[in-house]
PDB file of C-alpha atoms in Angstrom:
ATOM      1  CA  MET A   1     148.398 125.609  83.522  1.00 54.00           C
ATOM      2  CA  PRO A   2     147.218 124.573  87.028  1.00 60.00           C
ATOM      3  CA  LYS A   3     143.466 124.457  87.590  1.00 53.00           C
ATOM      4  CA  ARG A   4     143.666 126.999  90.421  1.00 58.00           C
ATOM      5  CA  ALA A   5     145.414 129.514  88.140  1.00 51.00           C
ATOM      6  CA  LEU A   6     142.769 129.049  85.450  1.00 46.00           C
ATOM      7  CA  GLN A   7     140.048 129.661  88.013  1.00 50.00           C
ATOM      8  CA  LYS A   8     141.729 132.900  89.111  1.00 56.00           C
ATOM      9  CA  ILE A   9     142.007 134.102  85.496  1.00 52.00           C
ATOM     10  CA  ALA A  10     138.351 133.271  84.884  1.00 50.00           C
ATOM     11  CA  ALA A  11     137.338 135.201  88.002  1.00 51.00           C
ATOM     12  CA  VAL A  12     139.345 138.257  86.937  1.00 46.00           C
ATOM     13  CA  LEU A  13     137.828 138.186  83.449  1.00 50.00           C
ATOM     14  CA  ALA A  14     134.329 137.885  84.887  1.00 48.00           C
ATOM     15  CA  THR A  15     134.948 140.894  87.121  1.00 46.00           C
ATOM     16  CA  LEU A  16     136.269 142.970  84.232  1.00 45.00           C
ATOM     17  CA  PHE A  17     133.268 142.025  82.094  1.00 44.00           C
ATOM     18  CA  ALA A  18     130.882 143.073  84.861  1.00 42.00           C
ATOM     19  CA  ILE A  19     132.683 146.411  85.215  1.00 43.00           C
ATOM     20  CA  ILE A  20     132.454 147.052  81.469  1.00 46.00           C
ATOM     21  CA  LEU A  21     128.730 146.293  81.421  1.00 45.00           C
ATOM     22  CA  SER A  22     128.146 148.529  84.415  1.00 42.00           C
ATOM     23  CA  ALA A  23     130.090 151.398  82.864  1.00 43.00           C
ATOM     24  CA  SER A  24     128.194 151.118  79.558  1.00 45.00           C
ATOM     25  CA  ALA A  25     124.879 151.749  81.311  1.00 48.00           C
ATOM     26  CA  ALA A  26     126.132 154.107  84.024  1.00 52.00           C
ATOM     27  CA  ASP A  27     125.091 157.261  82.184  1.00 88.00           C
ATOM     28  CA  LEU A  28     121.521 156.046  81.552  1.00 95.00           C
ATOM     29  CA  PRO A  29     118.687 156.537  84.044  1.00 96.00           C
ATOM     30  CA  ALA A  30     117.695 153.493  86.069  1.00 96.00           C
ATOM     31  CA  GLY A  31     115.563 151.167  84.002  1.00 97.00           C
ATOM     32  CA  PHE A  32     117.051 152.158  80.611  1.00 98.00           C
ATOM     33  CA  VAL A  33     119.417 150.166  78.384  1.00 98.00           C
ATOM     34  CA  ARG A  34     120.986 150.382  74.965  1.00 98.00           C
ATOM     35  CA  LEU A  35     119.255 147.873  72.715  1.00 98.00           C
ATOM     36  CA  ALA A  36     122.548 146.489  71.415  1.00 98.00           C
ATOM     37  CA  ASP A  37     123.411 145.372  74.952  1.00 97.00           C
ATOM     38  CA  ILE A  38     120.223 143.284  75.030  1.00 98.00           C
ATOM     39  CA  ASP A  39     120.053 142.121  71.411  1.00 98.00           C
ATOM     40  CA  PRO A  40     122.816 143.130  68.985  1.00 98.00           C
ATOM     41  CA  THR A  41     121.116 141.204  66.134  1.00 97.00           C
ATOM     42  CA  ILE A  42     118.399 143.837  65.733  1.00 98.00           C
ATOM     43  CA  ARG A  43     119.375 146.224  62.950  1.00 97.00           C
ATOM     44  CA  GLN A  44     119.535 149.913  63.905  1.00 98.00           C
ATOM     45  CA  ASP A  45     118.919 152.721  61.409  1.00 97.00           C
ATOM     46  CA  ILE A  46     118.395 155.709  63.706  1.00 98.00           C
ATOM     47  CA  ARG A  47     117.344 158.451  61.312  1.00 97.00           C
ATOM     48  CA  TYR A  48     117.194 161.451  63.672  1.00 98.00           C
ATOM     49  CA  ALA A  49     120.906 161.220  64.446  1.00 98.00           C
ATOM     50  CA  GLY A  50     121.753 162.023  60.826  1.00 97.00           C
ATOM     51  CA  LEU A  51     120.479 163.934  57.801  1.00 97.00           C
ATOM     52  CA  GLU A  52     118.054 161.436  56.240  1.00 96.00           C
ATOM     53  CA  ASN A  53     114.907 162.526  58.041  1.00 97.00           C
ATOM     54  CA  PHE A  54     112.110 165.032  57.505  1.00 97.00           C
ATOM     55  CA  LEU A  55     114.107 167.888  59.097  1.00 97.00           C
ATOM     56  CA  HIS A  56     117.064 167.167  56.784  1.00 97.00           C
ATOM     57  CA  ARG A  57     119.397 167.613  59.761  1.00 97.00           C
ATOM     58  CA  LYS A  58     120.347 166.048  63.090  1.00 98.00           C
ATOM     59  CA  VAL A  59     117.631 166.435  65.712  1.00 98.00           C
ATOM     60  CA  SER A  60     118.470 167.932  69.113  1.00 98.00           C
ATOM     61  CA  GLY A  61     119.308 165.298  71.704  1.00 97.00           C
ATOM     62  CA  TYR A  62     120.551 162.639  69.285  1.00 98.00           C
ATOM     63  CA  ASP A  63     124.290 162.559  69.934  1.00 97.00           C
ATOM     64  CA  ALA A  64     124.694 159.072  68.448  1.00 97.00           C
ATOM     65  CA  PRO A  65     122.725 156.745  66.127  1.00 98.00           C
ATOM     66  CA  VAL A  66     121.833 154.422  68.990  1.00 98.00           C
ATOM     67  CA  CYS A  67     118.584 152.825  70.153  1.00 98.00           C
ATOM     68  CA  VAL A  68     117.894 153.377  73.857  1.00 98.00           C
ATOM     69  CA  LEU A  69     114.829 151.800  75.488  1.00 98.00           C
ATOM     70  CA  THR A  70     113.482 150.787  78.864  1.00 98.00           C
ATOM     71  CA  ARG A  71     114.800 147.365  79.782  1.00 98.00           C
ATOM     72  CA  GLN A  72     111.307 145.874  79.534  1.00 98.00           C
ATOM     73  CA  ALA A  73     110.791 147.230  76.012  1.00 98.00           C
ATOM     74  CA  ALA A  74     114.239 146.077  74.866  1.00 98.00           C
ATOM     75  CA  GLN A  75     113.660 142.565  76.201  1.00 98.00           C
ATOM     76  CA  ALA A  76     110.212 142.394  74.619  1.00 98.00           C
ATOM     77  CA  LEU A  77     111.641 143.569  71.276  1.00 98.00           C
ATOM     78  CA  SER A  78     114.328 140.908  71.532  1.00 98.00           C
ATOM     79  CA  ALA A  79     111.616 138.270  71.930  1.00 98.00           C
ATOM     80  CA  VAL A  80     109.974 139.508  68.736  1.00 98.00           C
ATOM     81  CA  GLN A  81     113.337 139.358  66.973  1.00 98.00           C
ATOM     82  CA  LYS A  82     113.863 135.743  67.993  1.00 98.00           C
ATOM     83  CA  ALA A  83     110.407 134.810  66.741  1.00 97.00           C
ATOM     84  CA  ILE A  84     110.798 136.307  63.260  1.00 98.00           C
ATOM     85  CA  ALA A  85     114.425 135.188  62.886  1.00 97.00           C
ATOM     86  CA  ALA A  86     113.061 131.682  62.369  1.00 95.00           C
ATOM     87  CA  GLU A  87     111.607 133.006  59.087  1.00 95.00           C
ATOM     88  CA  GLY A  88     114.897 134.571  57.991  1.00 96.00           C
ATOM     89  CA  LEU A  89     113.746 138.045  59.004  1.00 97.00           C
ATOM     90  CA  THR A  90     115.074 140.798  61.253  1.00 97.00           C
ATOM     91  CA  LEU A  91     113.665 143.902  62.892  1.00 98.00           C
ATOM     92  CA  VAL A  92     114.972 147.316  61.816  1.00 98.00           C
ATOM     93  CA  VAL A  93     114.496 150.160  64.317  1.00 98.00           C
ATOM     94  CA  PHE A  94     114.352 153.760  63.108  1.00 98.00           C
ATOM     95  CA  ASP A  95     113.679 155.476  66.435  1.00 98.00           C
ATOM     96  CA  CYS A  96     113.416 154.362  70.053  1.00 98.00           C
ATOM     97  CA  TYR A  97     113.599 156.598  73.127  1.00 98.00           C
ATOM     98  CA  ARG A  98     113.240 160.230  71.989  1.00 98.00           C
ATOM     99  CA  PRO A  99     114.415 163.018  74.326  1.00 98.00           C
ATOM    100  CA  ALA A 100     111.809 165.654  75.191  1.00 98.00           C
ATOM    101  CA  ARG A 101     114.211 168.241  73.744  1.00 98.00           C
ATOM    102  CA  ALA A 102     113.972 166.441  70.374  1.00 98.00           C
ATOM    103  CA  VAL A 103     110.182 166.632  70.473  1.00 98.00           C
ATOM    104  CA  SER A 104     110.434 170.374  71.163  1.00 98.00           C
ATOM    105  CA  ASP A 105     112.958 170.746  68.332  1.00 98.00           C
ATOM    106  CA  MET A 106     110.535 169.137  65.890  1.00 98.00           C
ATOM    107  CA  GLY A 107     107.711 171.359  67.096  1.00 97.00           C
ATOM    108  CA  GLU A 108     109.756 174.550  66.735  1.00 97.00           C
ATOM    109  CA  TRP A 109     110.854 173.444  63.268  1.00 97.00           C
ATOM    110  CA  THR A 110     107.230 173.300  62.075  1.00 96.00           C
ATOM    111  CA  LYS A 111     106.763 176.955  63.065  1.00 94.00           C
ATOM    112  CA  THR A 112     109.305 178.103  60.467  1.00 92.00           C
ATOM    113  CA  GLY A 113     106.772 177.134  57.813  1.00 88.00           C
ATOM    114  CA  GLY A 114     107.315 176.043  54.258  1.00 92.00           C
ATOM    115  CA  PRO A 115     105.678 174.158  51.388  1.00 95.00           C
ATOM    116  CA  PRO A 116     104.988 170.416  51.270  1.00 96.00           C
ATOM    117  CA  ASP A 117     108.049 168.181  50.946  1.00 96.00           C
ATOM    118  CA  PRO A 118     107.620 165.599  48.134  1.00 95.00           C
ATOM    119  CA  GLN A 119     109.561 162.963  50.068  1.00 96.00           C
ATOM    120  CA  TRP A 120     108.256 163.362  53.613  1.00 98.00           C
ATOM    121  CA  TYR A 121     104.953 165.279  53.653  1.00 97.00           C
ATOM    122  CA  PRO A 122     103.789 165.584  50.039  1.00 96.00           C
ATOM    123  CA  LYS A 123     100.261 166.911  50.705  1.00 96.00           C
ATOM    124  CA  VAL A 124     100.676 168.996  53.879  1.00 96.00           C
ATOM    125  CA  LYS A 125     102.398 172.309  54.558  1.00 96.00           C
ATOM    126  CA  ARG A 126     105.028 172.238  57.278  1.00 96.00           C
ATOM    127  CA  LYS A 127     103.074 174.543  59.602  1.00 95.00           C
ATOM    128  CA  ASP A 128     100.109 172.149  59.503  1.00 96.00           C
ATOM    129  CA  LEU A 129     101.982 168.975  60.478  1.00 97.00           C
ATOM    130  CA  ILE A 130     101.063 169.286  64.171  1.00 96.00           C
ATOM    131  CA  ALA A 131      97.427 170.237  63.511  1.00 95.00           C
ATOM    132  CA  LYS A 132      97.071 167.286  61.132  1.00 94.00           C
ATOM    133  CA  GLY A 133      98.474 164.943  63.766  1.00 93.00           C
ATOM    134  CA  TYR A 134     101.673 163.950  61.994  1.00 96.00           C
ATOM    135  CA  ILE A 135     103.976 165.510  64.600  1.00 95.00           C
ATOM    136  CA  GLY A 136     103.052 165.499  68.282  1.00 92.00           C
ATOM    137  CA  GLU A 137     103.657 168.307  70.752  1.00 93.00           C
ATOM    138  CA  LEU A 138     104.277 165.436  73.189  1.00 94.00           C
ATOM    139  CA  SER A 139     105.501 161.982  72.236  1.00 97.00           C
ATOM    140  CA  THR A 140     105.163 158.506  73.720  1.00 97.00           C
ATOM    141  CA  HIS A 141     108.761 157.976  72.572  1.00 98.00           C
ATOM    142  CA  SER A 142     109.907 160.173  75.469  1.00 98.00           C
ATOM    143  CA  ARG A 143     108.603 157.556  77.909  1.00 98.00           C
ATOM    144  CA  GLY A 144     111.180 155.086  76.590  1.00 98.00           C
ATOM    145  CA  SER A 145     108.974 152.158  75.585  1.00 98.00           C
ATOM    146  CA  THR A 146     107.913 153.215  72.089  1.00 98.00           C
ATOM    147  CA  VAL A 147     109.752 152.119  68.970  1.00 98.00           C
ATOM    148  CA  ASP A 148     109.484 152.860  65.238  1.00 98.00           C
ATOM    149  CA  VAL A 149     110.254 149.593  63.499  1.00 98.00           C
ATOM    150  CA  ALA A 150     110.030 147.610  60.270  1.00 98.00           C
ATOM    151  CA  ILE A 151     111.051 144.144  59.070  1.00 97.00           C
ATOM    152  CA  ALA A 152     113.793 143.202  56.623  1.00 96.00           C
ATOM    153  CA  ARG A 153     115.339 140.001  55.350  1.00 95.00           C
ATOM    154  CA  ILE A 154     118.391 138.834  57.296  1.00 92.00           C
ATOM    155  CA  ASP A 155     120.197 137.781  54.127  1.00 82.00           C
ATOM    156  CA  HIS A 156     119.490 140.806  51.940  1.00 62.00           C
ATOM    157  CA  LYS A 157     121.927 140.478  49.055  1.00 58.00           C
ATOM    158  CA  GLN A 158     123.035 143.363  46.886  1.00 47.00           C
ATOM    159  CA  ALA A 159     120.956 142.079  43.978  1.00 43.00           C
ATOM    160  CA  ASP A 160     117.855 142.155  46.178  1.00 52.00           C
ATOM    161  CA  ARG A 161     118.609 145.734  47.212  1.00 51.00           C
ATOM    162  CA  LYS A 162     118.692 146.866  43.597  1.00 48.00           C
ATOM    163  CA  SER A 163     115.300 145.322  42.878  1.00 49.00           C
ATOM    164  CA  ALA A 164     113.620 146.261  46.171  1.00 58.00           C
ATOM    165  CA  PRO A 165     110.866 148.887  45.804  1.00 67.00           C
ATOM    166  CA  LYS A 166     111.832 152.395  46.893  1.00 80.00           C
ATOM    167  CA  PRO A 167     108.902 154.139  48.571  1.00 87.00           C
ATOM    168  CA  ALA A 168     107.753 157.407  47.029  1.00 86.00           C
ATOM    169  CA  CYS A 169     107.160 158.851  50.490  1.00 95.00           C
ATOM    170  CA  GLY A 170     109.187 158.515  53.704  1.00 96.00           C
ATOM    171  CA  ALA A 171     112.601 157.051  54.434  1.00 95.00           C
ATOM    172  CA  THR A 172     114.332 155.387  51.510  1.00 91.00           C
ATOM    173  CA  ASN A 173     117.332 153.048  51.286  1.00 88.00           C
ATOM    174  CA  ALA A 174     116.301 151.125  54.403  1.00 87.00           C
ATOM    175  CA  ASP A 175     116.299 147.705  52.661  1.00 90.00           C
ATOM    176  CA  THR A 176     113.095 146.646  54.419  1.00 95.00           C
ATOM    177  CA  LEU A 177     110.218 144.593  53.122  1.00 95.00           C
ATOM    178  CA  ASP A 178     107.665 146.545  51.106  1.00 94.00           C
ATOM    179  CA  PHE A 179     105.301 148.368  53.491  1.00 96.00           C
ATOM    180  CA  GLY A 180     103.732 150.647  50.906  1.00 95.00           C
ATOM    181  CA  THR A 181     105.446 153.759  52.305  1.00 96.00           C
ATOM    182  CA  GLY A 182     108.697 154.442  54.074  1.00 96.00           C
ATOM    183  CA  PHE A 183     109.101 155.328  57.741  1.00 98.00           C
ATOM    184  CA  ASP A 184     107.920 158.879  58.547  1.00 98.00           C
ATOM    185  CA  CYS A 185     105.755 159.292  55.475  1.00 98.00           C
ATOM    186  CA  PHE A 186     103.325 161.940  56.750  1.00 98.00           C
ATOM    187  CA  ASP A 187     100.380 160.939  54.595  1.00 97.00           C
ATOM    188  CA  PRO A 188      97.146 158.908  54.962  1.00 96.00           C
ATOM    189  CA  ALA A 189      98.885 156.097  53.066  1.00 96.00           C
ATOM    190  CA  SER A 190     100.875 155.400  56.260  1.00 97.00           C
ATOM    191  CA  GLU A 191      97.780 154.461  58.258  1.00 97.00           C
ATOM    192  CA  THR A 192      98.206 150.811  59.215  1.00 97.00           C
ATOM    193  CA  ALA A 193      94.888 149.720  57.664  1.00 95.00           C
ATOM    194  CA  HIS A 194      95.034 152.132  54.710  1.00 94.00           C
ATOM    195  CA  ARG A 195      93.210 151.038  51.580  1.00 89.00           C
ATOM    196  CA  PRO A 196      93.833 150.571  48.760  1.00 85.00           C
ATOM    197  CA  LEU A 197      97.242 149.031  49.367  1.00 83.00           C
ATOM    198  CA  VAL A 198      99.066 146.488  47.225  1.00 87.00           C
ATOM    199  CA  SER A 199      98.652 142.979  48.613  1.00 90.00           C
ATOM    200  CA  GLU A 200     102.340 142.478  49.485  1.00 93.00           C
ATOM    201  CA  ALA A 201     102.544 145.710  51.481  1.00 94.00           C
ATOM    202  CA  ALA A 202      99.282 144.935  53.274  1.00 96.00           C
ATOM    203  CA  ALA A 203     100.553 141.450  54.160  1.00 96.00           C
ATOM    204  CA  ASN A 204     103.824 142.859  55.474  1.00 96.00           C
ATOM    205  CA  ARG A 205     102.025 145.384  57.666  1.00 97.00           C
ATOM    206  CA  LYS A 206      99.865 142.600  59.055  1.00 97.00           C
ATOM    207  CA  LYS A 207     102.942 140.445  59.728  1.00 98.00           C
ATOM    208  CA  LEU A 208     104.634 143.295  61.604  1.00 98.00           C
ATOM    209  CA  VAL A 209     101.559 144.134  63.688  1.00 98.00           C
ATOM    210  CA  GLU A 210     100.979 140.490  64.611  1.00 98.00           C
ATOM    211  CA  ALA A 211     104.630 139.883  65.512  1.00 98.00           C
ATOM    212  CA  MET A 212     104.778 143.002  67.670  1.00 98.00           C
ATOM    213  CA  ARG A 213     101.417 142.254  69.299  1.00 98.00           C
ATOM    214  CA  ALA A 214     102.674 138.798  70.249  1.00 98.00           C
ATOM    215  CA  GLY A 215     105.610 140.550  71.946  1.00 98.00           C
ATOM    216  CA  GLY A 216     103.335 142.814  73.980  1.00 98.00           C
ATOM    217  CA  PHE A 217     103.327 145.939  71.780  1.00 98.00           C
ATOM    218  CA  LYS A 218     100.323 147.876  70.496  1.00 98.00           C
ATOM    219  CA  ASN A 219     100.292 149.710  67.174  1.00 98.00           C
ATOM    220  CA  TYR A 220      99.396 153.372  66.590  1.00 97.00           C
ATOM    221  CA  ALA A 221      96.788 153.148  63.825  1.00 96.00           C
ATOM    222  CA  ARG A 222      98.022 156.209  61.927  1.00 96.00           C
ATOM    223  CA  GLU A 223     101.588 154.906  61.542  1.00 97.00           C
ATOM    224  CA  TRP A 224     102.249 151.299  60.557  1.00 98.00           C
ATOM    225  CA  TRP A 225     105.782 151.515  62.064  1.00 98.00           C
ATOM    226  CA  HIS A 226     104.879 152.924  65.523  1.00 98.00           C
ATOM    227  CA  PHE A 227     104.511 150.580  68.527  1.00 98.00           C
ATOM    228  CA  THR A 228     104.337 151.063  72.302  1.00 98.00           C
ATOM    229  CA  LEU A 229     104.843 148.396  74.952  1.00 98.00           C
ATOM    230  CA  GLU A 230     101.435 147.797  76.535  1.00 97.00           C
ATOM    231  CA  ASN A 231     102.756 147.412  80.083  1.00 96.00           C
ATOM    232  CA  GLU A 232     105.318 150.193  79.851  1.00 98.00           C
ATOM    233  CA  PRO A 233     107.157 150.982  83.098  1.00 98.00           C
ATOM    234  CA  PHE A 234     106.927 154.799  82.854  1.00 98.00           C
ATOM    235  CA  PRO A 235     103.432 155.549  81.473  1.00 97.00           C
ATOM    236  CA  ARG A 236     103.292 159.085  82.916  1.00 95.00           C
ATOM    237  CA  GLU A 237     106.925 160.200  82.775  1.00 96.00           C
ATOM    238  CA  ARG A 238     108.821 161.936  80.019  1.00 97.00           C
ATOM    239  CA  PHE A 239     112.602 161.914  79.904  1.00 98.00           C
ATOM    240  CA  ASN A 240     115.062 164.388  78.454  1.00 97.00           C
ATOM    241  CA  PHE A 241     118.513 162.792  78.703  1.00 97.00           C
ATOM    242  CA  PRO A 242     120.433 162.692  75.374  1.00 97.00           C
ATOM    243  CA  VAL A 243     120.886 159.618  73.216  1.00 98.00           C
ATOM    244  CA  THR A 244     124.551 158.671  73.456  1.00 96.00           C
ATOM    245  CA  ALA A 245     126.728 155.733  72.477  1.00 94.00           C
ATOM    246  CA  GLU A 246     128.337 155.407  75.939  1.00 82.00           C
TER     247      GLU A 246
END
């Protein structure tokens, strides 16, 4: 094929690719991206889009199990991913941008009351989850630069999954390293520096905090999985657009 024809084909393909990328982000506010468009190697396990969360149902505003973040947060998270990949590890995100309507949904859910839940909040009644600080009436997630994240092995074989510890509290079946509890365990055991903690879980929490700190994220001391970009672009804004796949 003549060189000129190949150049024309390449130009057409480049234009089509640019259109596709533009369309994929067209429904997001300026400054927001889907994490998979920045780094598809980061594993996504978005719990609020399904049933395996403390509400036992889909949360309002989660129309797809997709991680949406500000571009700065997504790029910073990608840098963390590249750093730990050298050790055969990967990040696993459980929640990213959270619509304000989802925060309200969680708050209204607590008002219905109920006993402790052995899996998610074993020592606290549902109506006390806000007062005890486990659920916020406002959330940094709604600013778009906060992420709930853990670490897992890249090559996690089936045999490893069968022998991996299943946390007594919080999200199970996430195939992460041992962090002592699962994501969204509403209990003092989830505090990042909680003691006593088995040495492996304590070491894994330290590894996660250090990796995220190197990427520009700060940890929330009451939740080992919760990190916010220090120089977030929207520190005073809260967004309410839904989480969608496209």
